[in-house]
PDB file of C-alpha atoms in Angstrom:
ATOM      1  CA  MET S   4     -75.239  58.580  -7.543  1.00 49.00           C
ATOM      2  CA  THR S   5     -75.526  60.646 -10.854  1.00 54.00           C
ATOM      3  CA  PHE S   6     -79.363  60.081 -10.833  1.00 57.00           C
ATOM      4  CA  LEU S   7     -79.824  60.826  -7.582  1.00 55.00           C
ATOM      5  CA  LYS S   8     -78.093  63.780  -7.748  1.00 56.00           C
ATOM      6  CA  SER S   9     -80.700  65.506  -9.474  1.00 60.00           C
ATOM      7  CA  VAL S  10     -83.358  64.831  -6.957  1.00 60.00           C
ATOM      8  CA  PHE S  11     -81.118  65.137  -3.563  1.00 57.00           C
ATOM      9  CA  PRO S  12     -78.740  67.477  -4.256  1.00 57.00           C
ATOM     10  CA  LYS S  13     -77.972  68.152  -0.801  1.00 59.00           C
ATOM     11  CA  TYR S  14     -77.356  64.506   0.187  1.00 55.00           C
ATOM     12  CA  THR S  15     -74.921  64.057  -2.739  1.00 56.00           C
ATOM     13  CA  THR S  16     -71.667  64.556  -0.566  1.00 60.00           C
ATOM     14  CA  THR S  17     -70.537  62.576   2.755  1.00 56.00           C
ATOM     15  CA  PRO S  18     -70.092  64.411   6.236  1.00 60.00           C
ATOM     16  CA  THR S  19     -66.796  65.458   6.519  1.00 64.00           C
ATOM     17  CA  CYS S  20     -66.411  64.162  10.043  1.00 65.00           C
ATOM     18  CA  PHE S  21     -66.886  60.761   8.655  1.00 64.00           C
ATOM     19  CA  ARG S  22     -64.508  60.910   5.962  1.00 64.00           C
ATOM     20  CA  GLY S  23     -61.215  59.338   7.455  1.00 67.00           C
ATOM     21  CA  LEU S  24     -62.807  57.542  10.195  1.00 66.00           C
ATOM     22  CA  PHE S  25     -62.917  53.780   8.534  1.00 66.00           C
ATOM     23  CA  SER S  26     -59.476  54.708   7.489  1.00 71.00           C
ATOM     24  CA  SER S  27     -58.094  56.051  10.744  1.00 77.00           C
ATOM     25  CA  PRO S  28     -55.208  53.657  12.632  1.00 82.00           C
ATOM     26  CA  LYS S  29     -57.207  54.489  15.933  1.00 83.00           C
ATOM     27  CA  PHE S  30     -60.456  53.271  14.703  1.00 80.00           C
ATOM     28  CA  LYS S  31     -58.754  50.323  13.295  1.00 83.00           C
ATOM     29  CA  LEU S  32     -57.036  49.819  16.675  1.00 86.00           C
ATOM     30  CA  PHE S  33     -60.294  50.336  18.710  1.00 85.00           C
ATOM     31  CA  LEU S  34     -62.364  48.175  16.706  1.00 83.00           C
ATOM     32  CA  VAL S  35     -59.762  45.564  16.755  1.00 84.00           C
ATOM     33  CA  ALA S  36     -59.610  45.824  21.134  1.00 84.00           C
ATOM     34  CA  LEU S  37     -63.614  45.534  20.614  1.00 82.00           C
ATOM     35  CA  ILE S  38     -63.309  42.301  18.623  1.00 83.00           C
ATOM     36  CA  ILE S  39     -60.892  40.788  21.104  1.00 81.00           C
ATOM     37  CA  THR S  40     -62.453  42.038  24.480  1.00 80.00           C
ATOM     38  CA  GLY S  41     -65.825  40.214  23.135  1.00 75.00           C
ATOM     39  CA  PHE S  42     -64.093  36.913  22.494  1.00 70.00           C
ATOM     40  CA  THR S  43     -62.125  36.790  25.516  1.00 71.00           C
ATOM     41  CA  SER S  44     -65.221  37.666  27.901  1.00 67.00           C
ATOM     42  CA  CYS S  45     -67.104  34.595  26.675  1.00 61.00           C
ATOM     43  CA  ASN S  46     -67.334  31.840  29.164  1.00 56.00           C
ATOM     44  CA  PRO S  47     -67.715  28.605  27.348  1.00 54.00           C
ATOM     45  CA  ILE S  48     -68.676  26.993  30.568  1.00 51.00           C
ATOM     46  CA  ALA S  49     -71.772  29.180  31.097  1.00 51.00           C
ATOM     47  CA  LEU S  50     -72.885  28.063  27.859  1.00 50.00           C
ATOM     48  CA  VAL S  51     -73.587  24.802  29.568  1.00 51.00           C
ATOM     49  CA  ASN S  52     -76.850  24.672  31.348  1.00 55.00           C
ATOM     50  CA  PRO S  53     -76.624  22.554  34.205  1.00 54.00           C
ATOM     51  CA  ASP S  54     -79.971  21.744  34.367  1.00 56.00           C
ATOM     52  CA  THR S  55     -80.028  19.764  30.781  1.00 55.00           C
ATOM     53  CA  TYR S  56     -76.339  18.349  31.704  1.00 52.00           C
ATOM     54  CA  GLY S  57     -77.869  15.356  32.609  1.00 53.00           C
ATOM     55  CA  GLU S  58     -80.024  14.856  29.828  1.00 66.00           C
ATOM     56  CA  LYS S  59     -77.189  14.948  27.341  1.00 76.00           C
ATOM     57  CA  TRP S  60     -74.661  12.658  29.387  1.00 79.00           C
ATOM     58  CA  GLU S  61     -74.819   9.720  31.361  1.00 85.00           C
ATOM     59  CA  ASN S  62     -71.665   9.834  33.758  1.00 89.00           C
ATOM     60  CA  THR S  63     -70.136   7.057  35.568  1.00 92.00           C
ATOM     61  CA  TYR S  64     -66.867   6.848  38.037  1.00 93.00           C
ATOM     62  CA  LEU S  65     -65.250   3.765  38.904  1.00 94.00           C
ATOM     63  CA  TRP S  66     -62.294   3.350  41.281  1.00 95.00           C
ATOM     64  CA  PHE S  67     -60.292   0.698  41.498  1.00 95.00           C
ATOM     65  CA  LYS S  68     -56.574  -0.485  43.278  1.00 94.00           C
ATOM     66  CA  PRO S  69     -53.979  -1.937  41.108  1.00 92.00           C
ATOM     67  CA  GLY S  70     -53.357  -4.412  43.781  1.00 88.00           C
ATOM     68  CA  ASP S  71     -56.576  -6.000  44.532  1.00 91.00           C
ATOM     69  CA  MET S  72     -58.167  -6.036  40.822  1.00 93.00           C
ATOM     70  CA  ASN S  73     -61.255  -8.159  42.263  1.00 95.00           C
ATOM     71  CA  THR S  74     -63.398  -5.512  43.498  1.00 94.00           C
ATOM     72  CA  ILE S  75     -64.017  -1.868  41.774  1.00 95.00           C
ATOM     73  CA  TYR S  76     -66.179   0.553  42.968  1.00 95.00           C
ATOM     74  CA  ILE S  77     -68.856   2.569  41.205  1.00 95.00           C
ATOM     75  CA  SER S  78     -70.538   5.997  41.342  1.00 92.00           C
ATOM     76  CA  ASP S  79     -73.205   8.019  39.743  1.00 88.00           C
ATOM     77  CA  ASN S  80     -71.242  11.292  40.870  1.00 85.00           C
ATOM     78  CA  GLY S  81     -67.426  12.011  41.645  1.00 84.00           C
ATOM     79  CA  ASP S  82     -67.859  11.416  45.306  1.00 87.00           C
ATOM     80  CA  PRO S  83     -65.641   7.901  46.343  1.00 87.00           C
ATOM     81  CA  GLU S  84     -67.736   7.979  49.702  1.00 89.00           C
ATOM     82  CA  THR S  85     -70.820   7.035  47.977  1.00 90.00           C
ATOM     83  CA  ALA S  86     -69.081   4.436  45.396  1.00 92.00           C
ATOM     84  CA  GLU S  87     -70.697   0.856  45.642  1.00 94.00           C
ATOM     85  CA  PRO S  88     -68.143  -2.432  45.726  1.00 94.00           C
ATOM     86  CA  ILE S  89     -69.062  -4.282  42.985  1.00 95.00           C
ATOM     87  CA  PRO S  90     -67.240  -7.450  41.432  1.00 95.00           C
ATOM     88  CA  ASN S  91     -64.771  -6.739  38.426  1.00 94.00           C
ATOM     89  CA  ASP S  92     -65.795  -8.173  35.241  1.00 91.00           C
ATOM     90  CA  SER S  93     -69.534  -7.618  36.350  1.00 91.00           C
ATOM     91  CA  GLU S  94     -70.701  -4.484  34.578  1.00 93.00           C
ATOM     92  CA  TYR S  95     -67.396  -3.269  33.851  1.00 95.00           C
ATOM     93  CA  LEU S  96     -64.303  -4.978  33.341  1.00 96.00           C
ATOM     94  CA  ILE S  97     -60.919  -3.104  34.138  1.00 96.00           C
ATOM     95  CA  GLU S  98     -57.645  -4.776  33.184  1.00 96.00           C
ATOM     96  CA  TRP S  99     -54.127  -3.403  34.266  1.00 95.00           C
ATOM     97  CA  ALA S 100     -50.934  -4.279  33.938  1.00 94.00           C
ATOM     98  CA  LYS S 101     -47.222  -2.479  34.596  1.00 93.00           C
ATOM     99  CA  LYS S 102     -44.012  -3.528  32.922  1.00 93.00           C
ATOM    100  CA  GLY S 103     -41.053  -1.279  34.059  1.00 91.00           C
ATOM    101  CA  GLU S 104     -42.417   1.992  33.395  1.00 91.00           C
ATOM    102  CA  VAL S 105     -45.290   1.440  31.026  1.00 94.00           C
ATOM    103  CA  TYR S 106     -48.384   0.874  32.018  1.00 95.00           C
ATOM    104  CA  GLU S 107     -51.469  -0.569  30.408  1.00 96.00           C
ATOM    105  CA  LEU S 108     -54.952  -0.015  31.402  1.00 96.00           C
ATOM    106  CA  LYS S 109     -57.766  -1.614  29.341  1.00 96.00           C
ATOM    107  CA  ILE S 110     -61.694  -0.606  30.575  1.00 96.00           C
ATOM    108  CA  THR S 111     -64.793  -2.684  28.906  1.00 95.00           C
ATOM    109  CA  SER S 112     -67.904  -1.181  29.763  1.00 94.00           C
ATOM    110  CA  TYR S 113     -70.840  -4.145  29.070  1.00 94.00           C
ATOM    111  CA  TYR S 114     -73.846  -1.916  29.306  1.00 90.00           C
ATOM    112  CA  GLN S 115     -72.780   1.722  28.663  1.00 88.00           C
ATOM    113  CA  ASP S 116     -71.535   3.517  25.480  1.00 90.00           C
ATOM    114  CA  ILE S 117     -68.164   5.234  26.231  1.00 91.00           C
ATOM    115  CA  ASP S 118     -67.989   8.317  24.253  1.00 89.00           C
ATOM    116  CA  PHE S 119     -65.464  10.127  26.697  1.00 89.00           C
ATOM    117  CA  ALA S 120     -63.260   8.880  29.402  1.00 91.00           C
ATOM    118  CA  TRP S 121     -60.735  10.243  31.984  1.00 91.00           C
ATOM    119  CA  PHE S 122     -58.004   8.766  33.917  1.00 93.00           C
ATOM    120  CA  THR S 123     -56.791  10.529  37.277  1.00 91.00           C
ATOM    121  CA  GLY S 124     -53.669   8.642  36.944  1.00 93.00           C
ATOM    122  CA  TYR S 125     -52.534  10.046  33.425  1.00 92.00           C
ATOM    123  CA  ASP S 126     -49.733  12.761  33.232  1.00 91.00           C
ATOM    124  CA  ALA S 127     -51.249  15.222  31.375  1.00 88.00           C
ATOM    125  CA  GLU S 128     -48.585  17.941  30.326  1.00 88.00           C
ATOM    126  CA  ASN S 129     -51.472  20.625  30.811  1.00 85.00           C
ATOM    127  CA  ALA S 130     -55.514  20.740  31.589  1.00 79.00           C
ATOM    128  CA  SER S 131     -56.446  20.591  27.589  1.00 81.00           C
ATOM    129  CA  GLU S 132     -54.305  17.387  26.809  1.00 86.00           C
ATOM    130  CA  GLU S 133     -56.248  14.488  26.137  1.00 88.00           C
ATOM    131  CA  ILE S 134     -55.553  11.386  26.781  1.00 91.00           C
ATOM    132  CA  PRO S 135     -54.633   9.074  24.226  1.00 93.00           C
ATOM    133  CA  TRP S 136     -57.308   6.199  24.232  1.00 94.00           C
ATOM    134  CA  ILE S 137     -57.584   3.811  21.835  1.00 94.00           C
ATOM    135  CA  GLN S 138     -61.439   2.721  21.629  1.00 93.00           C
ATOM    136  CA  ASN S 139     -62.720  -0.202  20.217  1.00 92.00           C
ATOM    137  CA  GLY S 140     -66.605  -0.319  20.634  1.00 90.00           C
ATOM    138  CA  ASN S 141     -66.998  -0.234  24.135  1.00 92.00           C
ATOM    139  CA  THR S 142     -63.420  -0.905  25.252  1.00 95.00           C
ATOM    140  CA  ILE S 143     -60.988   1.574  25.612  1.00 95.00           C
ATOM    141  CA  GLU S 144     -57.223   1.020  26.091  1.00 96.00           C
ATOM    142  CA  LEU S 145     -54.212   3.127  27.521  1.00 95.00           C
ATOM    143  CA  GLN S 146     -50.684   2.543  27.262  1.00 95.00           C
ATOM    144  CA  SER S 147     -48.064   4.664  28.519  1.00 94.00           C
ATOM    145  CA  SER S 148     -45.416   5.650  30.746  1.00 94.00           C
ATOM    146  CA  ARG S 149     -46.541   8.927  32.326  1.00 92.00           C
ATOM    147  CA  LEU S 150     -48.153   7.773  35.717  1.00 92.00           C
ATOM    148  CA  LEU S 151     -49.486   9.840  38.446  1.00 92.00           C
ATOM    149  CA  PRO S 152     -49.398   8.069  42.267  1.00 92.00           C
ATOM    150  CA  ALA S 153     -52.798   7.061  43.050  1.00 90.00           C
ATOM    151  CA  GLU S 154     -54.749   8.903  45.518  1.00 88.00           C
ATOM    152  CA  ASP S 155     -55.525   6.742  48.788  1.00 86.00           C
ATOM    153  CA  GLY S 156     -53.874   3.769  46.710  1.00 90.00           C
ATOM    154  CA  ALA S 157     -57.005   3.962  44.232  1.00 92.00           C
ATOM    155  CA  TYR S 158     -57.283   5.630  40.670  1.00 94.00           C
ATOM    156  CA  GLN S 159     -60.405   6.698  39.363  1.00 94.00           C
ATOM    157  CA  VAL S 160     -62.000   6.617  35.767  1.00 94.00           C
ATOM    158  CA  SER S 161     -64.594   8.362  34.819  1.00 92.00           C
ATOM    159  CA  ILE S 162     -66.596   7.462  31.716  1.00 92.00           C
ATOM    160  CA  SER S 163     -69.275   9.287  29.620  1.00 88.00           C
ATOM    161  CA  ASP S 164     -71.980   8.591  27.245  1.00 87.00           C
ATOM    162  CA  ASP S 165     -73.283  10.907  24.941  1.00 84.00           C
ATOM    163  CA  LEU S 166     -76.706  10.196  25.004  1.00 79.00           C
ATOM    164  CA  GLU S 167     -77.655  12.596  21.681  1.00 77.00           C
ATOM    165  CA  ASN S 168     -75.808  10.282  19.413  1.00 70.00           C
TER     166      ASN S 168
END
């Protein structure tokens, strides 16, 4: 600044209105409130473009009735009314066993990779809890005592394949 002092002498001092601005508690509080408002106003769902979502994920919805494991129902959307019956162990194999309070669910996909899965019978403690699947290739297994009642006697399993990996 010494070099410029002789060239621009009238610009060498800071304007008095800004001297304590950045160290002021009011400014710091305002800045923190502005940052928090910015983060909380973000909607992560809005970041997903529904037009290109189908290009990233291949979703399949399966329904099964624990009392009748010979036939399962399959659909490309989540509507059970459009689900078509297929024999268990044709495209997918769903195995179900319940011993006392503990149940075991095993799903094998013969033609589709499984990158993510959801089971409507899992009693999650909160909406963000992940289901503790054990994955081995295109087979996923779940062993738990947390079971919700079946809707209309059937459970739904949705599986997704990430098409970009």
